[in-house]
mmCIF file of C-alpha atoms in Angstrom:
data_model
loop_
_atom_site.group_PDB
_atom_site.id
_atom_site.type_symbol
_atom_site.label_atom_id
_atom_site.label_comp_id
_atom_site.label_asym_id
_atom_site.label_seq_id
_atom_site.Cartn_x
_atom_site.Cartn_y
_atom_site.Cartn_z
ATOM 1 C CA MET L 145 39.082 47.812 -28.102
ATOM 2 C CA ALA L 146 35.504 48.358 -26.839
ATOM 3 C CA ALA L 147 34.481 45.014 -25.507
ATOM 4 C CA PRO L 148 36.760 41.520 -25.546
ATOM 5 C CA GLY L 149 33.942 39.683 -27.706
ATOM 6 C CA PHE L 150 34.485 42.210 -30.482
ATOM 7 C CA GLU L 151 37.514 40.801 -33.228
ATOM 8 C CA PRO L 152 39.326 43.577 -34.989
ATOM 9 C CA GLY L 153 38.634 43.955 -39.672
ATOM 10 C CA ARG L 154 35.095 41.844 -38.487
ATOM 11 C CA GLN L 155 32.149 43.174 -37.050
ATOM 12 C CA PRO L 156 30.118 41.315 -35.122
ATOM 13 C CA GLU L 157 26.109 40.867 -35.071
ATOM 14 C CA LEU L 158 25.481 43.320 -32.515
ATOM 15 C CA LEU L 159 27.023 45.977 -34.775
ATOM 16 C CA VAL L 160 25.598 45.162 -37.787
ATOM 17 C CA THR L 161 21.886 45.163 -35.746
ATOM 18 C CA LEU L 162 22.864 49.003 -34.378
ATOM 19 C CA ASN L 163 23.746 50.396 -38.228
ATOM 20 C CA ARG L 164 20.313 49.683 -39.258
ATOM 21 C CA LEU L 165 18.467 50.627 -35.847
ATOM 22 C CA ILE L 166 20.351 53.757 -35.997
ATOM 23 C CA GLU L 167 19.899 54.070 -39.848
ATOM 24 C CA ARG L 168 16.130 53.868 -39.620
ATOM 25 C CA CYS L 169 15.934 56.450 -35.967
ATOM 26 C CA LEU L 170 18.290 58.636 -37.667
ATOM 27 C CA ARG L 171 17.666 58.269 -41.697
ATOM 28 C CA ASN L 172 14.253 57.071 -42.353
ATOM 29 C CA SER L 173 12.615 59.278 -39.646
ATOM 30 C CA LYS L 174 13.676 62.409 -41.356
ATOM 31 C CA CYS L 175 14.961 64.244 -38.621
ATOM 32 C CA ILE L 176 17.164 65.908 -40.150
ATOM 33 C CA ASP L 177 16.117 68.912 -43.363
ATOM 34 C CA THR L 178 17.768 67.705 -46.381
ATOM 35 C CA GLU L 179 16.309 70.492 -48.367
ATOM 36 C CA SER L 180 18.776 72.712 -46.470
ATOM 37 C CA LEU L 181 21.295 70.847 -47.547
ATOM 38 C CA CYS L 182 20.976 71.911 -51.085
ATOM 39 C CA VAL L 183 23.604 74.224 -53.110
ATOM 40 C CA ILE L 184 22.338 74.116 -56.352
ATOM 41 C CA ALA L 185 19.277 72.178 -57.508
ATOM 42 C CA GLY L 186 20.239 68.886 -58.877
ATOM 43 C CA GLU L 187 23.814 69.249 -58.943
ATOM 44 C CA LYS L 188 25.423 70.409 -55.390
ATOM 45 C CA VAL L 189 24.100 69.000 -51.709
ATOM 46 C CA TRP L 190 26.008 68.592 -48.627
ATOM 47 C CA GLN L 191 26.727 65.429 -47.376
ATOM 48 C CA ILE L 192 26.481 64.358 -44.048
ATOM 49 C CA ARG L 193 27.720 61.423 -42.775
ATOM 50 C CA LEU L 194 27.849 60.371 -39.360
ATOM 51 C CA ASP L 195 30.452 58.015 -37.897
ATOM 52 C CA LEU L 196 30.116 56.488 -33.976
ATOM 53 C CA HIS L 197 32.975 54.882 -32.177
ATOM 54 C CA LEU L 198 33.151 52.872 -29.577
ATOM 55 C CA LEU L 199 35.326 53.021 -26.679
ATOM 56 C CA ASN L 200 33.648 51.005 -23.430
ATOM 57 C CA HIS L 201 30.806 48.678 -23.837
ATOM 58 C CA ASP L 202 29.217 47.812 -20.834
ATOM 59 C CA GLY L 203 25.564 47.091 -22.112
ATOM 60 C CA ASN L 204 22.606 49.145 -22.898
ATOM 61 C CA ILE L 205 24.799 50.317 -26.631
ATOM 62 C CA ILE L 206 21.992 50.907 -28.358
ATOM 63 C CA ASP L 207 20.541 54.091 -26.422
ATOM 64 C CA ALA L 208 24.469 55.281 -26.262
ATOM 65 C CA ALA L 209 25.083 55.480 -29.728
ATOM 66 C CA SER L 210 21.184 57.068 -30.770
ATOM 67 C CA ILE L 211 22.125 60.003 -28.242
ATOM 68 C CA ALA L 212 25.289 60.655 -29.058
ATOM 69 C CA GLY L 213 24.673 60.488 -33.135
ATOM 70 C CA ILE L 214 21.660 62.805 -31.946
ATOM 71 C CA VAL L 215 23.898 65.284 -30.404
ATOM 72 C CA ALA L 216 26.769 65.164 -32.990
ATOM 73 C CA LEU L 217 24.413 66.108 -35.375
ATOM 74 C CA CYS L 218 22.624 69.188 -33.514
ATOM 75 C CA HIS L 219 26.596 70.295 -32.722
ATOM 76 C CA PHE L 220 27.899 69.927 -36.332
ATOM 77 C CA ARG L 221 28.424 73.178 -37.683
ATOM 78 C CA ARG L 222 28.607 73.204 -41.776
ATOM 79 C CA PRO L 223 30.477 76.167 -43.648
ATOM 80 C CA ASP L 224 28.704 78.860 -45.293
ATOM 81 C CA VAL L 225 28.103 79.253 -48.454
ATOM 82 C CA SER L 226 27.245 82.071 -51.107
ATOM 83 C CA VAL L 227 25.625 81.511 -54.901
ATOM 84 C CA GLN L 228 26.659 83.618 -57.481
ATOM 85 C CA GLY L 229 25.032 82.746 -61.256
ATOM 86 C CA GLU L 230 26.691 79.390 -61.223
ATOM 87 C CA GLU L 231 29.954 79.903 -59.188
ATOM 88 C CA VAL L 232 29.832 78.758 -55.805
ATOM 89 C CA THR L 233 31.971 80.004 -52.438
ATOM 90 C CA VAL L 234 32.869 78.348 -49.669
ATOM 91 C CA TYR L 235 33.700 80.253 -46.993
ATOM 92 C CA THR L 236 36.269 79.622 -43.809
ATOM 93 C CA PRO L 237 35.081 79.636 -39.871
ATOM 94 C CA GLU L 238 37.685 83.076 -39.588
ATOM 95 C CA GLU L 239 35.306 84.679 -43.198
ATOM 96 C CA ARG L 240 31.914 83.435 -41.758
ATOM 97 C CA ASP L 241 30.549 81.916 -38.994
ATOM 98 C CA PRO L 242 29.747 77.975 -39.663
ATOM 99 C CA VAL L 243 26.109 76.968 -40.339
ATOM 100 C CA PRO L 244 24.336 74.854 -37.846
ATOM 101 C CA LEU L 245 22.219 72.001 -39.219
ATOM 102 C CA SER L 246 18.809 72.100 -39.530
ATOM 103 C CA ILE L 247 17.303 69.789 -36.854
ATOM 104 C CA HIS L 248 13.380 68.709 -37.041
ATOM 105 C CA HIS L 249 13.276 66.608 -33.920
ATOM 106 C CA MET L 250 15.682 64.450 -31.692
ATOM 107 C CA PRO L 251 14.366 60.962 -31.791
ATOM 108 C CA ILE L 252 16.141 59.040 -28.691
ATOM 109 C CA CYS L 253 16.316 54.896 -28.469
ATOM 110 C CA VAL L 254 14.750 53.638 -25.174
ATOM 111 C CA SER L 255 15.864 49.565 -24.313
ATOM 112 C CA PHE L 256 13.869 47.723 -22.351
ATOM 113 C CA ALA L 257 14.574 43.730 -21.635
ATOM 114 C CA PHE L 258 12.859 40.879 -20.449
ATOM 115 C CA PHE L 259 13.382 38.181 -18.385
ATOM 116 C CA GLN L 260 10.959 35.026 -17.332
ATOM 117 C CA GLN L 261 8.717 35.740 -20.925
ATOM 118 C CA GLY L 262 8.111 38.972 -19.850
ATOM 119 C CA THR L 263 7.265 38.707 -16.467
ATOM 120 C CA TYR L 264 9.579 40.919 -15.577
ATOM 121 C CA LEU L 265 11.206 44.143 -17.274
ATOM 122 C CA LEU L 266 14.335 46.219 -17.100
ATOM 123 C CA VAL L 267 14.786 49.420 -18.644
ATOM 124 C CA ASP L 268 18.514 50.582 -19.672
ATOM 125 C CA PRO L 269 20.225 46.632 -19.197
ATOM 126 C CA CYS L 270 23.855 46.189 -18.544
ATOM 127 C CA GLU L 271 25.847 44.361 -20.343
ATOM 128 C CA ARG L 272 25.958 40.801 -18.050
ATOM 129 C CA GLU L 273 21.611 41.483 -18.043
ATOM 130 C CA GLU L 274 21.917 41.681 -21.457
ATOM 131 C CA GLN L 275 23.491 38.517 -21.844
ATOM 132 C CA VAL L 276 20.540 36.651 -19.601
ATOM 133 C CA MET L 277 17.988 38.315 -20.789
ATOM 134 C CA ASP L 278 14.774 36.376 -22.784
ATOM 135 C CA GLY L 279 14.105 39.242 -25.516
ATOM 136 C CA LEU L 280 15.115 43.023 -26.051
ATOM 137 C CA LEU L 281 12.325 45.826 -27.171
ATOM 138 C CA VAL L 282 14.219 48.767 -28.735
ATOM 139 C CA ILE L 283 11.395 51.827 -29.036
ATOM 140 C CA ALA L 284 12.750 55.576 -30.810
ATOM 141 C CA MET L 285 10.699 58.549 -29.494
ATOM 142 C CA ASN L 286 10.928 62.074 -29.945
ATOM 143 C CA LYS L 287 9.528 64.624 -27.645
ATOM 144 C CA HIS L 288 6.557 65.431 -29.257
ATOM 145 C CA GLN L 289 5.151 61.493 -28.631
ATOM 146 C CA GLU L 290 5.796 60.699 -31.871
ATOM 147 C CA ILE L 291 7.345 56.733 -32.488
ATOM 148 C CA CYS L 292 10.324 56.848 -34.926
ATOM 149 C CA THR L 293 10.726 53.114 -35.209
ATOM 150 C CA ILE L 294 9.996 50.075 -32.861
ATOM 151 C CA GLN L 295 11.977 46.829 -33.009
ATOM 152 C CA SER L 296 11.965 43.363 -30.664
ATOM 153 C CA SER L 297 14.654 40.773 -30.822
ATOM 154 C CA GLY L 298 15.124 37.385 -28.217
ATOM 155 C CA GLY L 299 11.615 35.476 -30.317
ATOM 156 C CA ILE L 300 9.599 36.844 -27.019
ATOM 157 C CA MET L 301 5.947 36.959 -27.624
ATOM 158 C CA LEU L 302 4.483 40.791 -26.133
ATOM 159 C CA VAL L 303 0.706 41.332 -25.408
ATOM 160 C CA ASN L 304 -0.266 45.018 -26.108
ATOM 161 C CA ASP L 305 -0.530 45.816 -22.440
ATOM 162 C CA GLN L 306 3.684 45.117 -22.502
ATOM 163 C CA VAL L 307 3.757 47.455 -25.654
ATOM 164 C CA LEU L 308 2.002 50.036 -24.181
ATOM 165 C CA ARG L 309 3.289 50.328 -20.643
ATOM 166 C CA CYS L 310 6.808 50.322 -22.777
ATOM 167 C CA SER L 311 5.995 53.410 -24.404
ATOM 168 C CA ASN L 312 4.814 54.868 -21.881
ATOM 169 C CA ILE L 313 7.819 54.567 -19.984
ATOM 170 C CA THR L 314 9.623 56.083 -23.461
ATOM 171 C CA ALA L 315 7.936 59.110 -23.851
ATOM 172 C CA VAL L 316 9.166 59.821 -19.947
ATOM 173 C CA LYS L 317 12.637 59.205 -20.465
ATOM 174 C CA VAL L 318 12.431 60.650 -23.634
ATOM 175 C CA ALA L 319 11.406 63.889 -22.301
ATOM 176 C CA GLU L 320 14.126 63.590 -20.092
ATOM 177 C CA ILE L 321 17.012 63.049 -22.495
ATOM 178 C CA THR L 322 15.981 65.706 -24.754
ATOM 179 C CA GLU L 323 15.908 68.312 -21.830
ATOM 180 C CA LEU L 324 19.252 67.416 -20.711
ATOM 181 C CA ILE L 325 20.756 67.602 -24.542
ATOM 182 C CA GLN L 326 19.072 71.057 -24.879
ATOM 183 C CA LYS L 327 21.427 72.146 -21.691
ATOM 184 C CA ALA L 328 23.964 71.296 -23.068
ATOM 185 C CA LEU L 329 23.665 72.395 -25.992
ATOM 186 C CA GLU L 330 22.654 75.882 -24.557
ATOM 187 C CA ASN L 331 25.645 76.245 -22.306
ATOM 188 C CA ASP L 332 28.190 75.195 -25.022
ATOM 189 C CA GLN L 333 27.215 78.051 -27.116
ATOM 190 C CA LYS L 334 27.166 80.767 -23.844
ATOM 191 C CA VAL L 335 30.547 79.251 -23.364
ATOM 192 C CA ARG L 336 31.852 79.792 -26.718
ATOM 193 C CA LYS L 337 30.350 83.519 -27.146
ATOM 194 C CA GLU L 338 32.014 84.712 -23.736
ATOM 195 C CA GLY L 339 35.471 82.304 -24.831
ATOM 196 C CA GLY L 340 36.211 80.152 -22.262
ATOM 197 C CA LYS L 341 37.018 76.620 -21.914
ATOM 198 C CA PHE L 342 34.728 74.467 -23.922
ATOM 199 C CA GLY L 343 34.997 70.409 -25.448
ATOM 200 C CA PHE L 344 37.928 68.700 -24.846
ATOM 201 C CA ALA L 345 39.636 71.563 -23.033
ATOM 202 C CA GLU L 346 36.721 71.922 -20.578
ATOM 203 C CA SER L 347 36.656 67.822 -19.693
ATOM 204 C CA ILE L 348 40.214 68.724 -18.663
ATOM 205 C CA PRO L 349 40.158 70.158 -15.119
ATOM 206 C CA ASN L 350 43.611 71.856 -13.313
ATOM 207 C CA GLN L 351 45.186 69.298 -11.226
ATOM 208 C CA LYS L 352 44.263 66.409 -12.891
ATOM 209 C CA ILE L 353 45.975 64.703 -15.581
ATOM 210 C CA THR L 354 49.135 66.878 -14.375
ATOM 211 C CA ALA L 355 48.778 66.171 -10.971
ATOM 212 C CA PHE L 356 52.389 64.692 -11.055
ATOM 213 C CA LYS L 357 53.708 67.754 -12.453
ATOM 214 C CA VAL L 358 56.829 68.837 -10.551
ATOM 215 C CA GLY L 359 58.486 72.487 -11.488
ATOM 216 C CA SER L 360 61.926 73.321 -12.793
ATOM 217 C CA ALA L 361 64.488 72.926 -9.886
ATOM 218 C CA ALA L 362 68.278 74.152 -10.260
ATOM 219 C CA VAL L 363 70.703 71.096 -9.986
ATOM 220 C CA ASP L 364 73.943 72.319 -8.572
ATOM 221 C CA THR L 365 77.355 70.240 -10.286
ATOM 222 C CA ASN L 366 80.330 71.878 -8.850
ATOM 223 C CA SER L 367 80.843 69.055 -6.463
ATOM 224 C CA VAL L 368 79.871 65.759 -8.510
ATOM 225 C CA GLU L 369 83.212 64.600 -8.966
ATOM 226 C CA GLU L 370 83.699 64.890 -4.844
ATOM 227 C CA GLN L 371 80.451 63.086 -4.067
ATOM 228 C CA ALA L 372 81.590 60.253 -7.300
ATOM 229 C CA GLU L 373 84.711 59.978 -5.173
ATOM 230 C CA GLU L 374 82.949 59.317 -1.782
ATOM 231 C CA ILE L 375 80.390 57.072 -3.326
ATOM 232 C CA ILE L 376 82.884 55.046 -4.971
ATOM 233 C CA THR L 377 85.258 54.745 -1.836
ATOM 234 C CA LYS L 378 81.706 54.112 0.358
ATOM 235 C CA ALA L 379 81.155 50.922 -2.079
ATOM 236 C CA GLY L 380 82.150 48.071 -1.793
ATOM 237 C CA PRO L 381 84.675 45.281 -3.719
ATOM 238 C CA PRO L 382 83.165 43.838 -6.596
ATOM 239 C CA SER L 383 81.884 40.311 -6.799
ATOM 240 C CA GLU L 384 83.863 37.832 -7.160
ATOM 241 C CA VAL L 385 84.107 36.610 -10.709
ATOM 242 C CA PHE L 386 83.911 32.729 -10.980
ATOM 243 C CA ALA L 387 87.106 31.423 -13.766
ATOM 244 C CA LYS L 388 84.614 28.434 -15.063
ATOM 245 C CA PRO L 389 81.080 29.069 -16.323
ATOM 246 C CA ILE L 390 77.873 27.748 -14.811
ATOM 247 C CA LEU L 391 76.193 25.457 -17.532
ATOM 248 C CA HIS L 392 72.287 25.539 -16.209
ATOM 249 C CA THR L 393 71.181 23.032 -18.480
ATOM 250 C CA PRO L 394 73.263 21.373 -21.749
ATOM 251 C CA GLY L 395 74.266 23.835 -24.409
ATOM 252 C CA THR L 396 73.838 26.476 -22.226
ATOM 253 C CA ALA L 397 76.260 28.975 -20.281
ATOM 254 C CA GLN L 398 76.797 32.422 -18.285
ATOM 255 C CA ILE L 399 78.334 34.650 -20.163
ATOM 256 C CA GLY L 400 80.275 37.840 -18.573
ATOM 257 C CA GLU L 401 83.290 39.485 -18.075
ATOM 258 C CA GLY L 402 85.913 36.882 -17.334
ATOM 259 C CA ILE L 403 84.161 34.150 -17.993
ATOM 260 C CA GLU L 404 85.326 31.661 -20.061
ATOM 261 C CA ASN L 405 83.129 30.578 -23.628
ATOM 262 C CA ALA L 406 81.428 27.392 -22.875
ATOM 263 C CA TRP L 407 79.678 27.041 -26.227
ATOM 264 C CA GLY L 408 82.203 23.956 -27.287
ATOM 265 C CA ASP L 409 79.588 22.169 -25.705
ATOM 266 C CA LEU L 410 77.875 21.855 -28.304
ATOM 267 C CA GLU L 411 80.443 21.305 -30.888
ATOM 268 C CA GLU L 412 81.180 18.488 -29.224
ATOM 269 C CA SER L 413 78.012 16.904 -29.529
ATOM 270 C CA GLU L 414 78.333 17.802 -32.828
ATOM 271 C CA ARG L 415 81.508 15.642 -32.453
ATOM 272 C CA GLU L 416 79.572 13.078 -31.719
ATOM 273 C CA GLU L 417 77.686 12.820 -33.710
ATOM 274 C CA ALA L 418 80.376 12.841 -36.592
ATOM 275 C CA VAL L 419 81.990 9.911 -35.141
ATOM 276 C CA GLU L 420 78.876 8.202 -34.883
ATOM 277 C CA GLU L 421 77.952 8.831 -38.653
ATOM 278 C CA GLU L 422 81.301 7.706 -39.467
ATOM 279 C CA GLY L 423 81.073 4.594 -37.984
ATOM 280 C CA GLU L 424 77.705 3.982 -39.819
ATOM 281 C CA SER L 425 79.457 4.783 -42.866
ATOM 282 C CA GLU L 426 82.468 2.291 -41.562
ATOM 283 C CA ALA L 427 79.849 -0.292 -41.646
ATOM 284 C CA THR L 428 77.775 0.225 -44.782
ATOM 285 C CA ALA L 429 81.686 0.668 -47.042
ATOM 286 C CA LEU L 430 82.091 -3.179 -44.995
ATOM 287 C CA GLU L 431 78.798 -4.375 -46.009
ATOM 288 C CA PHE L 432 79.378 -2.954 -49.635
ATOM 289 C CA GLN L 433 82.662 -4.742 -50.152
ATOM 290 C CA THR L 434 81.290 -8.376 -48.619
ATOM 291 C CA ILE L 435 78.539 -7.762 -51.163
ATOM 292 C CA GLU L 436 80.954 -6.996 -54.132
ATOM 293 C CA SER L 437 83.574 -10.326 -53.096
ATOM 294 C CA GLU L 438 80.182 -12.305 -53.044
ATOM 295 C CA ASP L 439 79.585 -10.843 -56.544
ATOM 296 C CA THR L 440 83.440 -11.453 -58.071
ATOM 297 C CA ARG L 441 82.760 -14.546 -56.508
ATOM 298 C CA LYS L 442 79.530 -15.816 -58.324
ATOM 299 C CA GLU L 443 81.247 -14.129 -61.924
ATOM 300 C CA ALA L 444 84.163 -16.578 -61.535
ATOM 301 C CA LYS L 445 82.036 -19.492 -61.300
ATOM 302 C CA GLU L 446 79.819 -18.694 -64.135
ATOM 303 C CA ASP L 447 83.018 -18.505 -66.260
ATOM 304 C CA GLU L 448 83.712 -21.759 -65.796
ATOM 305 C CA PRO L 449 84.010 -24.650 -68.483
ATOM 306 C CA ILE L 450 80.899 -27.095 -67.893
ATOM 307 C CA VAL L 451 81.528 -30.337 -69.016
ATOM 308 C CA LEU L 452 79.229 -32.975 -69.600
ATOM 309 C CA SER L 453 80.483 -36.787 -69.892
ATOM 310 C CA ASP L 454 78.441 -40.015 -68.688
ATOM 311 C CA SER L 455 81.658 -41.905 -70.153
ATOM 312 C CA GLU L 456 84.926 -43.076 -71.840
ATOM 313 C CA GLU L 457 83.140 -44.523 -74.974
ATOM 314 C CA GLU L 458 80.722 -41.479 -75.065
ATOM 315 C CA GLU L 459 81.947 -37.793 -76.788
ATOM 316 C CA VAL L 460 83.028 -35.136 -74.513
ATOM 317 C CA VAL L 461 81.258 -31.982 -75.137
ATOM 318 C CA ILE L 462 82.406 -28.915 -73.842
ATOM 319 C CA LEU L 463 79.792 -26.063 -73.669
ATOM 320 C CA GLU L 464 81.058 -22.479 -73.022
ATOM 321 C CA PRO L 465 79.491 -19.761 -72.331
ATOM 322 C CA GLN L 466 78.583 -17.065 -74.107
ATOM 323 C CA GLU L 467 80.389 -13.511 -73.782
ATOM 324 C CA LEU L 468 78.263 -11.476 -71.445
ATOM 325 C CA PRO L 469 78.437 -7.594 -71.290
ATOM 326 C CA LYS L 470 80.682 -6.318 -68.124
ATOM 327 C CA LYS L 471 77.765 -5.330 -65.478
ATOM 328 C CA THR L 472 78.338 -1.790 -65.204
ATOM 329 C CA ARG L 473 77.902 -0.715 -61.063
ATOM 330 C CA ALA L 474 76.587 2.590 -60.094
ATOM 331 C CA GLN L 475 78.458 4.654 -57.671
ATOM 332 C CA THR L 476 76.155 5.377 -55.144
ATOM 333 C CA ASN L 477 74.616 2.106 -53.205
ATOM 334 C CA PRO L 478 71.392 2.376 -52.367
ATOM 335 C CA LYS L 479 72.273 0.876 -48.944
ATOM 336 C CA LYS L 480 74.526 3.778 -48.613
ATOM 337 C CA GLU L 481 72.343 6.268 -49.263
ATOM 338 C CA SER L 482 69.502 5.681 -47.300
ATOM 339 C CA ALA L 483 71.990 5.645 -44.481
ATOM 340 C CA ARG L 484 73.446 8.897 -45.172
ATOM 341 C CA LYS L 485 69.522 10.180 -45.242
ATOM 342 C CA LYS L 486 69.018 8.403 -41.838
ATOM 343 C CA ALA L 487 71.884 10.102 -40.120
ATOM 344 C CA PHE L 488 71.055 13.903 -42.152
ATOM 345 C CA THR L 489 67.833 13.302 -40.714
ATOM 346 C CA LYS L 490 68.780 12.569 -37.041
ATOM 347 C CA ARG L 491 71.384 15.740 -37.332
ATOM 348 C CA ARG L 492 68.669 17.865 -38.378
ATOM 349 C CA LYS L 493 66.418 17.369 -35.970
ATOM 350 C CA LYS L 494 68.615 17.606 -33.038
ATOM 351 C CA LYS L 495 70.083 20.594 -34.032
ATOM 352 C CA ARG L 496 65.829 21.773 -33.751
ATOM 353 C CA ALA L 497 65.511 20.134 -30.645
ATOM 354 C CA ALA L 498 68.231 22.914 -29.192
ATOM 355 C CA TYR L 499 66.887 25.903 -31.462
#
């Protein structure tokens, strides 16, 4: 959703790096007072979870995520609780006002893109600039000029002067962003106390989303029949209906009122296939009959007695063949089966091509 390069259900390398960097920036820097989240020592505590949803990625997603994360933590309010012995009571917002989190400081990330092996430096790069940059340096700092985390990527070698220059720029940017965040939080709190619009309601001004809203108007339905008759009389005659269907391609037809069904073309093609299959089966049957006639002739020749005689004086010996078991032929012929299989596969391919 945020960018075309992000695959659903799989985190790209950029998001994995972002998760680790935000974790080091917010949790490892101890910007939240974790002791204030304790309800009963060793038994019950409040658990804080931060989820960031990317809507549109146009570059420098690390800085935007760090600002959104710290602002969400500063703006969040947890329910108030009271402890009496071992009994813990959690109050609703109607019973007691929610309690804000105790924030020690606001760490904010500032990204620097380097080009031509550190010759050129750019603050807050966009997506196209990130694609052609040689290296990236991210510094997380608070308004007290305390570095919370620092990360370099891209395999570029930086000298001390470049890192010091980036840290000085970071201090100025973090002071400006922190001031803007504090002003926005103060204005939100002030509007909430006054009962005005705040949050999402403030971001929807009047006549912006509802610009195409039209007020309700009365509709007169007394002369509907007369108007309908006038429209019918003014309308021209209906278009001509073709008696025969228009066949654009084989196997297709125009369907509409008053047009004959033309799906018989498919049946004719099937009939042609059936005729071809019948011709093939007849040819295989003729081959089978000729083979049988040849076999019967051979059997008749084998049944005749063999006479051996050299002269009239010698004894005539008649050798009769032994009775052989009658050959049992299978009902199916392998050639016929192969012909049927070929016809079936041919018919199957034609139907698939038609679909």
